[in-house]
XYZ file of C-alpha atoms in Angstrom:
535
model
C -2.635 -6.024 8.159
C -4.188 -3.656 10.905
C -5.491 -0.477 11.183
C -2.950 1.590 13.069
C -4.943 4.672 14.082
C -8.240 3.382 14.534
C -7.138 1.145 17.470
C -4.974 -2.109 17.380
C -7.342 -5.305 16.852
C -5.976 -7.164 19.697
C -6.548 -10.867 20.989
C -8.673 -11.934 24.041
C -5.603 -12.380 25.852
C -4.119 -9.026 24.626
C -4.569 -6.180 27.219
C -3.751 -2.467 27.013
C -2.219 -1.127 30.257
C -1.770 2.127 31.306
C 1.735 3.142 33.596
C 0.970 4.936 36.892
C 3.157 7.656 37.121
C 4.083 8.997 40.723
C 5.171 12.462 41.191
C 5.287 15.026 44.369
C 4.106 17.558 42.155
C 1.323 16.712 39.873
C -0.116 13.529 38.382
C 0.732 12.662 34.659
C -1.728 12.318 32.167
C -3.265 8.635 32.436
C -2.283 7.807 28.738
C 1.126 9.181 28.429
C 2.635 5.706 28.594
C 0.938 2.935 27.164
C 1.622 -1.014 27.313
C 0.157 -3.566 25.087
C 0.860 -7.242 26.362
C 0.735 -9.452 23.438
C 0.037 -13.342 24.195
C -1.043 -16.208 22.283
C -5.111 -16.751 21.930
C -4.262 -19.977 23.343
C -1.310 -22.768 23.994
C -1.911 -26.409 22.930
C 1.362 -27.787 22.479
C 4.435 -27.763 24.973
C 6.774 -25.551 23.000
C 8.735 -22.368 24.542
C 7.207 -19.274 22.924
C 7.722 -15.469 23.336
C 5.186 -13.066 25.354
C 5.888 -9.505 24.125
C 5.183 -6.185 25.983
C 4.846 -3.322 23.499
C 5.687 -0.117 25.449
C 4.933 3.432 24.021
C 5.735 6.894 25.103
C 3.022 9.146 24.475
C 4.123 12.292 26.037
C 4.358 15.375 23.856
C 8.269 15.829 25.409
C 10.379 14.259 27.635
C 12.231 10.599 27.150
C 11.355 7.786 29.440
C 13.942 5.506 30.485
C 13.255 1.611 31.036
C 15.085 0.067 33.722
C 13.828 -3.318 34.657
C 10.917 -5.649 33.757
C 10.283 -8.328 36.716
C 7.812 -11.138 35.014
C 6.495 -13.238 37.472
C 5.491 -16.747 36.405
C 3.138 -18.848 38.773
C 4.733 -17.034 41.525
C 7.926 -17.316 40.176
C 9.967 -14.194 39.447
C 12.532 -13.674 36.325
C 13.986 -10.113 35.966
C 15.328 -8.557 33.267
C 17.469 -5.300 33.233
C 16.732 -3.170 30.275
C 18.138 0.232 30.361
C 16.468 1.683 27.385
C 15.175 5.227 26.529
C 12.158 5.916 24.367
C 11.320 9.019 22.892
C 8.065 10.947 23.362
C 5.700 10.000 20.386
C 2.676 12.351 21.312
C 3.571 15.220 18.956
C 4.069 12.962 15.981
C 0.831 10.774 17.078
C -1.316 14.290 16.911
C 0.285 15.314 13.819
C -0.343 11.957 11.818
C -4.095 12.083 12.916
C -4.159 15.671 10.782
C -2.262 14.297 7.893
C -4.256 10.933 7.752
C -7.213 13.074 7.413
C -6.184 14.895 4.727
C -5.076 11.500 2.912
C -8.501 10.142 3.442
C -9.906 13.240 1.176
C -7.166 12.630 -1.176
C -5.501 16.017 -0.804
C -1.949 15.216 0.984
C 0.810 16.684 -0.968
C 4.372 14.803 -1.818
C 5.888 17.079 0.680
C 3.362 16.241 3.481
C 3.991 12.381 2.441
C 7.261 12.970 3.562
C 6.307 14.670 6.519
C 4.104 11.566 7.578
C 7.240 9.346 6.922
C 9.241 11.352 9.117
C 6.503 11.276 11.929
C 6.157 7.477 11.572
C 10.018 7.148 12.369
C 9.700 9.296 15.495
C 6.567 7.254 16.369
C 8.987 4.175 16.235
C 11.573 5.508 18.387
C 8.791 6.056 21.022
C 7.947 2.279 21.130
C 10.219 -0.562 22.766
C 9.374 -4.193 22.677
C 10.099 -6.222 26.155
C 10.120 -10.040 25.745
C 9.598 -12.726 28.140
C 10.443 -16.541 27.104
C 7.862 -19.111 28.321
C 9.972 -22.606 28.272
C 8.988 -25.628 27.166
C 8.467 -26.547 30.668
C 6.437 -23.761 31.378
C 4.231 -24.303 28.559
C 3.782 -28.270 29.924
C 3.141 -26.939 33.251
C 0.121 -24.514 31.573
C -1.568 -27.464 29.677
C -1.189 -29.540 33.042
C -3.071 -26.815 34.832
C -5.091 -25.439 32.003
C -4.458 -21.571 32.791
C -1.610 -19.840 34.635
C -1.375 -16.182 35.604
C 1.847 -14.036 34.171
C 2.271 -10.601 35.374
C 4.954 -7.648 34.618
C 6.160 -5.298 36.686
C 8.026 -2.537 34.525
C 9.897 0.486 36.355
C 11.630 3.304 34.920
C 12.242 7.223 35.080
C 10.869 10.103 33.363
C 14.102 11.787 32.474
C 12.366 15.522 31.962
C 11.491 15.452 35.548
C 13.327 12.457 37.120
C 9.793 11.195 38.480
C 9.729 7.229 38.804
C 7.384 5.436 36.544
C 6.201 2.072 37.323
C 3.223 -0.385 35.934
C 2.137 -3.761 37.159
C -0.050 -5.795 35.306
C -1.127 -9.375 34.987
C -2.738 -11.270 32.338
C -4.068 -15.475 32.435
C -3.021 -17.655 29.630
C -5.140 -20.524 28.733
C -4.652 -23.766 27.287
C -6.750 -24.499 24.262
C -7.520 -27.907 22.551
C -5.735 -29.422 19.929
C -7.336 -29.352 16.489
C -9.447 -32.301 15.586
C -9.256 -34.363 12.478
C -12.513 -35.324 10.609
C -12.436 -39.134 9.561
C -11.390 -40.007 6.164
C -13.460 -41.747 3.360
C -13.096 -45.474 3.072
C -10.282 -46.457 0.646
C -8.560 -43.086 0.564
C -4.765 -43.027 0.609
C -3.097 -43.141 3.754
C -1.604 -39.534 4.685
C -2.811 -37.239 7.117
C -4.377 -34.006 7.928
C -1.832 -30.853 8.531
C -3.114 -27.769 10.052
C -1.608 -24.396 8.826
C -1.788 -20.883 8.584
C -1.323 -18.955 5.184
C -0.939 -15.345 6.188
C 2.026 -14.352 8.559
C 3.920 -11.419 9.115
C 7.630 -11.050 10.938
C 10.080 -8.111 11.586
C 10.488 -7.757 8.035
C 7.745 -6.218 8.044
C 7.580 -2.184 8.840
C 4.574 -0.299 8.200
C 4.385 3.575 8.174
C 0.738 3.329 8.222
C -0.444 -0.045 10.164
C 2.189 -0.743 12.651
C 5.254 -3.237 12.391
C 5.513 -6.905 12.483
C 6.882 -7.859 15.773
C 8.237 -11.254 15.487
C 11.158 -12.733 14.287
C 10.688 -15.830 11.901
C 12.265 -18.148 14.379
C 9.671 -16.590 16.925
C 6.499 -17.066 14.191
C 7.592 -20.795 14.001
C 7.430 -21.553 18.163
C 4.341 -19.515 18.307
C 2.887 -21.564 15.291
C 3.712 -24.596 16.982
C 2.301 -23.563 20.271
C -0.979 -22.832 18.707
C -1.250 -26.365 17.277
C -0.247 -25.593 13.622
C 1.859 -27.953 11.673
C 2.998 -25.389 8.987
C 3.023 -21.802 8.066
C 3.415 -19.578 5.368
C 5.526 -16.267 5.692
C 4.020 -13.460 3.861
C 5.707 -10.020 4.550
C 4.576 -7.354 2.654
C 6.067 -7.034 -0.830
C 6.969 -2.921 -0.016
C 8.925 -4.145 2.950
C 10.935 -6.740 0.883
C 13.450 -6.888 -1.994
C 14.928 -9.782 -3.817
C 17.976 -9.984 -1.748
C 15.762 -9.966 1.564
C 13.312 -12.528 -0.124
C 16.220 -14.728 -0.625
C 16.991 -14.432 2.950
C 13.688 -15.348 3.918
C 13.547 -18.300 1.765
C 16.800 -19.604 3.232
C 15.556 -18.878 6.668
C 12.186 -20.652 6.567
C 13.586 -23.374 4.708
C 16.545 -23.988 7.440
C 13.521 -24.112 10.263
C 11.715 -26.778 8.328
C 11.956 -30.347 9.655
C 9.836 -33.397 10.234
C 7.718 -32.005 12.891
C 6.909 -28.590 11.140
C 6.927 -27.053 7.320
C 7.807 -23.480 7.224
C 6.895 -21.949 3.538
C 7.737 -18.963 2.280
C 5.785 -16.292 0.100
C 5.060 -12.629 0.263
C 1.721 -10.139 0.313
C 1.988 -8.394 -2.860
C 0.165 -5.048 -3.360
C -1.321 -4.641 -6.636
C -3.101 -1.602 -8.302
C -6.894 -3.023 -9.134
C -8.383 -2.960 -12.539
C -11.673 -1.402 -11.188
C -13.904 -1.430 -14.603
C -10.990 -2.673 -16.511
C -8.792 0.450 -15.923
C -5.999 0.583 -13.428
C -7.345 2.692 -10.538
C -5.715 4.261 -7.181
C -7.017 1.401 -5.178
C -4.989 -1.385 -4.063
C -5.627 -5.170 -3.252
C -3.420 -7.414 -1.683
C -2.348 -11.137 -3.080
C -1.088 -13.941 -0.735
C 1.814 -16.178 -2.762
C 2.848 -19.262 -1.525
C 6.613 -20.940 -2.721
C 6.714 -18.731 -5.662
C 10.646 -18.862 -6.599
C 10.942 -15.543 -7.579
C 10.276 -12.301 -5.552
C 7.446 -10.009 -6.972
C 7.941 -6.260 -6.382
C 5.495 -3.610 -6.184
C 5.563 0.176 -6.360
C 3.690 1.979 -3.297
C 3.219 5.326 -2.151
C 3.517 6.288 1.790
C 0.275 5.220 2.444
C 1.008 1.734 0.815
C -1.497 2.322 -2.486
C 0.065 0.656 -5.067
C 0.865 1.755 -8.693
C 2.187 -1.437 -9.807
C 1.703 -4.246 -10.733
C -1.739 -4.127 -11.612
C -3.966 -6.794 -10.258
C -3.876 -9.327 -13.455
C -0.207 -8.956 -13.397
C 0.357 -9.743 -9.870
C -1.320 -13.089 -10.461
C 0.542 -13.808 -13.537
C 3.829 -12.835 -12.117
C 3.169 -15.441 -8.866
C 2.046 -18.299 -11.180
C 4.964 -17.567 -13.436
C 7.336 -18.074 -10.627
C 5.805 -21.123 -9.498
C 3.656 -19.941 -6.667
C 0.111 -20.211 -5.768
C -1.547 -17.101 -5.320
C -4.760 -16.135 -3.103
C -6.790 -13.138 -2.631
C -6.364 -11.720 0.948
C -8.922 -10.171 3.003
C -11.580 -9.540 0.047
C -14.207 -7.918 2.027
C -12.066 -5.681 4.233
C -14.733 -2.752 5.255
C -15.185 1.008 4.277
C -13.222 4.167 4.952
C -9.325 3.249 5.142
C -9.789 -0.429 4.809
C -11.771 -0.264 1.503
C -8.663 0.448 -0.199
C -7.308 -3.029 0.518
C -10.023 -5.251 0.063
C -10.807 -6.614 -3.496
C -13.200 -4.021 -5.403
C -16.406 -5.606 -6.474
C -15.637 -3.997 -10.265
C -12.453 -5.514 -10.321
C -13.535 -9.039 -10.396
C -14.767 -9.116 -13.921
C -11.191 -7.657 -15.201
C -9.090 -10.149 -12.781
C -9.065 -13.906 -12.850
C -6.773 -17.144 -12.520
C -5.942 -16.826 -8.521
C -5.437 -20.070 -6.807
C -7.976 -19.033 -3.972
C -9.367 -16.638 -1.780
C -9.312 -15.934 1.809
C -12.455 -16.306 3.223
C -11.415 -16.246 6.854
C -9.068 -13.596 7.971
C -8.567 -14.112 11.914
C -7.339 -10.708 12.666
C -10.527 -9.141 11.727
C -13.625 -10.049 14.222
C -15.849 -8.796 11.201
C -14.596 -11.738 8.998
C -17.349 -14.588 9.781
C -18.633 -16.134 6.865
C -20.145 -13.015 5.291
C -18.077 -10.546 2.952
C -15.497 -12.599 1.856
C -17.664 -15.921 1.419
C -20.420 -13.966 -0.464
C -17.619 -12.697 -2.788
C -16.117 -15.982 -3.175
C -19.463 -17.640 -4.393
C -21.126 -14.838 -6.618
C -17.892 -13.775 -8.076
C -15.986 -16.863 -8.681
C -17.806 -20.358 -7.802
C -21.094 -19.026 -10.013
C -18.979 -17.715 -12.767
C -17.630 -20.850 -12.891
C -14.151 -20.398 -11.730
C -12.449 -22.844 -9.850
C -11.171 -21.125 -6.835
C -10.376 -22.608 -3.613
C -10.911 -21.305 -0.039
C -8.054 -20.265 2.341
C -7.845 -19.017 6.221
C -4.981 -16.901 7.574
C -4.236 -15.251 10.779
C -2.563 -12.306 9.464
C -0.394 -12.045 12.490
C 1.550 -8.776 12.301
C 1.456 -6.375 15.437
C -0.867 -8.836 17.417
C -0.963 -12.392 17.467
C -3.797 -14.308 15.820
C -2.312 -17.945 15.386
C -4.640 -20.595 16.021
C -7.577 -18.202 15.362
C -8.037 -19.886 11.653
C -6.418 -23.015 10.088
C -6.036 -24.030 6.431
C -6.006 -27.842 6.730
C -4.730 -29.793 3.880
C -4.535 -33.508 3.502
C -1.114 -34.362 2.148
C 1.533 -37.628 2.126
C 4.353 -35.714 3.952
C 4.844 -32.759 6.049
C 7.466 -30.713 3.635
C 7.243 -27.508 1.872
C 6.628 -28.889 -1.546
C 3.862 -31.758 -0.662
C 2.147 -28.818 1.402
C 2.074 -26.677 -1.402
C 1.246 -29.513 -4.024
C -1.882 -30.265 -2.106
C -3.065 -26.898 -1.655
C -2.717 -26.386 -5.306
C -5.193 -29.226 -5.510
C -7.517 -28.061 -3.217
C -7.425 -31.137 -0.848
C -8.138 -29.077 2.100
C -10.778 -27.108 4.350
C -10.671 -23.840 6.468
C -11.872 -23.724 9.445
C -11.873 -21.643 13.111
C -12.712 -24.695 15.268
C -14.559 -27.608 13.751
C -13.292 -30.254 11.141
C -15.167 -30.857 7.783
C -14.435 -32.812 4.995
C -15.849 -33.585 1.973
C -15.643 -36.478 -1.008
C -17.883 -37.476 -3.966
C -18.328 -40.428 -6.525
C -20.726 -41.601 -9.278
C -23.209 -43.547 -7.836
C -22.539 -47.376 -8.324
C -18.725 -46.702 -8.401
C -15.920 -47.313 -5.544
C -13.601 -44.690 -5.881
C -14.078 -41.368 -4.016
C -12.882 -37.970 -5.505
C -11.519 -35.646 -3.251
C -12.445 -31.981 -2.505
C -10.755 -29.663 -5.205
C -11.366 -32.362 -7.981
C -13.338 -32.261 -10.928
C -15.206 -35.797 -11.332
C -16.916 -36.538 -14.886
C -20.577 -37.772 -14.146
C -22.683 -36.230 -17.075
C -26.043 -35.801 -15.899
C -26.627 -38.336 -13.187
C -26.404 -39.023 -9.333
C -23.258 -38.470 -6.797
C -22.900 -40.006 -3.938
C -21.414 -37.406 -1.192
C -19.490 -38.271 1.705
C -19.163 -35.846 4.553
C -17.278 -36.243 7.461
C -16.526 -33.966 10.610
C -15.153 -33.465 14.073
C -15.945 -31.267 16.918
C -16.117 -32.679 20.779
C -16.846 -29.213 21.994
C -20.429 -28.576 20.292
C -23.168 -29.723 17.992
C -22.568 -28.687 14.288
C -24.917 -27.446 11.872
C -23.690 -29.168 8.667
C -25.002 -27.778 5.100
C -24.429 -28.870 1.747
C -24.963 -26.185 -1.022
C -24.902 -26.941 -4.738
C -23.859 -24.225 -7.510
C -23.816 -24.098 -11.468
C -22.418 -21.861 -13.532
C -24.540 -18.968 -14.462
C -26.616 -19.444 -11.512
C -27.618 -16.384 -9.631
C -27.585 -18.115 -6.436
C -26.477 -21.637 -4.811
C -29.102 -23.914 -3.775
C -29.302 -25.764 -0.282
C -29.404 -29.688 -1.234
C -28.983 -31.094 2.357
C -28.853 -29.786 5.960
C -28.224 -32.044 9.032
C -27.481 -31.488 13.089
C -24.964 -33.549 14.226
C -23.951 -34.465 18.225
C -20.630 -33.506 19.632
C -17.925 -35.698 18.500
C -16.775 -36.961 15.158
C -18.215 -39.177 12.444
C -19.481 -39.141 8.779
C -22.735 -39.618 6.677
C -23.229 -40.080 2.971
C -25.906 -38.583 0.648
C -27.095 -38.804 -2.720
C -27.571 -35.491 -4.816
C -28.347 -35.016 -8.687
C -25.638 -32.991 -10.557
C -24.833 -31.820 -14.454
C -21.734 -30.439 -15.943
C -20.900 -27.272 -14.608
C -22.386 -27.785 -10.958
C -20.325 -28.210 -7.810
C -21.250 -29.433 -4.366
C -19.583 -27.720 -1.130
C -20.164 -28.273 2.511
C -20.124 -25.550 5.351
C -20.702 -25.994 9.258
C -21.257 -23.999 12.158
C -21.321 -25.041 15.732
C -24.841 -24.716 17.351
C -23.847 -22.319 20.350
C -21.343 -20.153 18.526
C -21.647 -19.756 14.857
C -17.883 -18.102 14.728
C -16.841 -21.450 14.930
C -17.357 -22.595 11.287
C -15.523 -24.484 8.651
C -16.080 -24.499 4.562
C -14.855 -27.430 2.421
C -13.229 -26.676 -1.061
C -15.942 -27.796 -3.505
C -16.030 -30.775 -5.788
C -16.846 -29.644 -9.627
C -18.683 -31.967 -12.031
C -18.225 -32.105 -15.612
């Protein structure tokens, strides 16, 4: 979920373009018509996928008739006739900025909320999406060459003055390396690592405040596969769904699941936070995974929830057989503060499966706020809460920007969910990192997410890693229920490549061990394991 008016958070291959409008009298304003070209972060697998050009008419008055899009891929032209008019959206945009300011001050009346809704609808009519399909053969060509230039030439006409509208822009698509699998501890059951994403939105998501989901469900699958993902969870906003739509989605994603890709269903549930134990006008978001029944929410025009409350939301999702995670718990101040997880809600809301400690749509979501909240308010509080990562792809494409990597027997909906529910996974933006432990002198390794009975004694810990691009700084942390902070028990820098090492650490009941790493050159490439708990 992204802020709509503070500027879209755009991937490194997403470029905002401006039409050049030619006229014999006076030039139009430079920002009258805007194009956002939305492409993958990178491509690591040869599958077909869409590139989307978002075109918005920002004029105060006057439709623009789009006529033709000419795409050029590696100097080969592909022409698409459009013949679509887009309404002017400048007046609606200006009015919404004013109403947004009043909403932030809490002075927006019910009538003004209805006005805002009408303005949002007008702004939608001022936007069109033009698609280009990169075929499987084109994707293979991209992987072979490493990069390919793609350009779009859009032509149209301003209907108010009959002047020609024309834009030409290009972007370079790049090939990325496939995710790397860390070695597995000796004697571990033969299965495999599967790379996934627990947070995505489709065209079912329409959002007055934050922008629309731009991809169909089948398009999300193709884009996820192009990004090197093995599985994906669809989590459209609960306020955009109902029971019938949720059933449609369940049927669609299940039909798209096969032996090469697991597509899971869920929702992003808005809930009223129990701030200091009292239901407040403050909203958090929970991501669900494979809940059999839809959980509805009640929200106002600006998506602040009145029901369910945060504890009820967790209870309902688990009641219907789903996993539940807290989404983007550290999101900012101002507008975004309303969608984080309030510090004063933690003592009154419990029982979630995990917390989204990496959200790829926010560049500020490094390993600071979310990870700190996970540690301080859950792990050191004695709660067994797992880390999760998701792209939060909605109006931009962040697939491949964050991975939840699970070790499972089979690539199926149920098997992925079952192993996520056990915590047999790590989260990463690129490096591979995994952890096992056993009582010193024994032979069986316990997995990340497991609880191991040792009492007070020594645990042997097996750390494996994989990153061919850079050296890794690997740190092992110990925590214990009631501690005010974790303790570092080991640190090591390893050279590029893959490998493992073992260490011995003293543990006692109520303690846990977890590992994290950062690339030496760029700390934004990092990974976190699920802890191992000790009884």
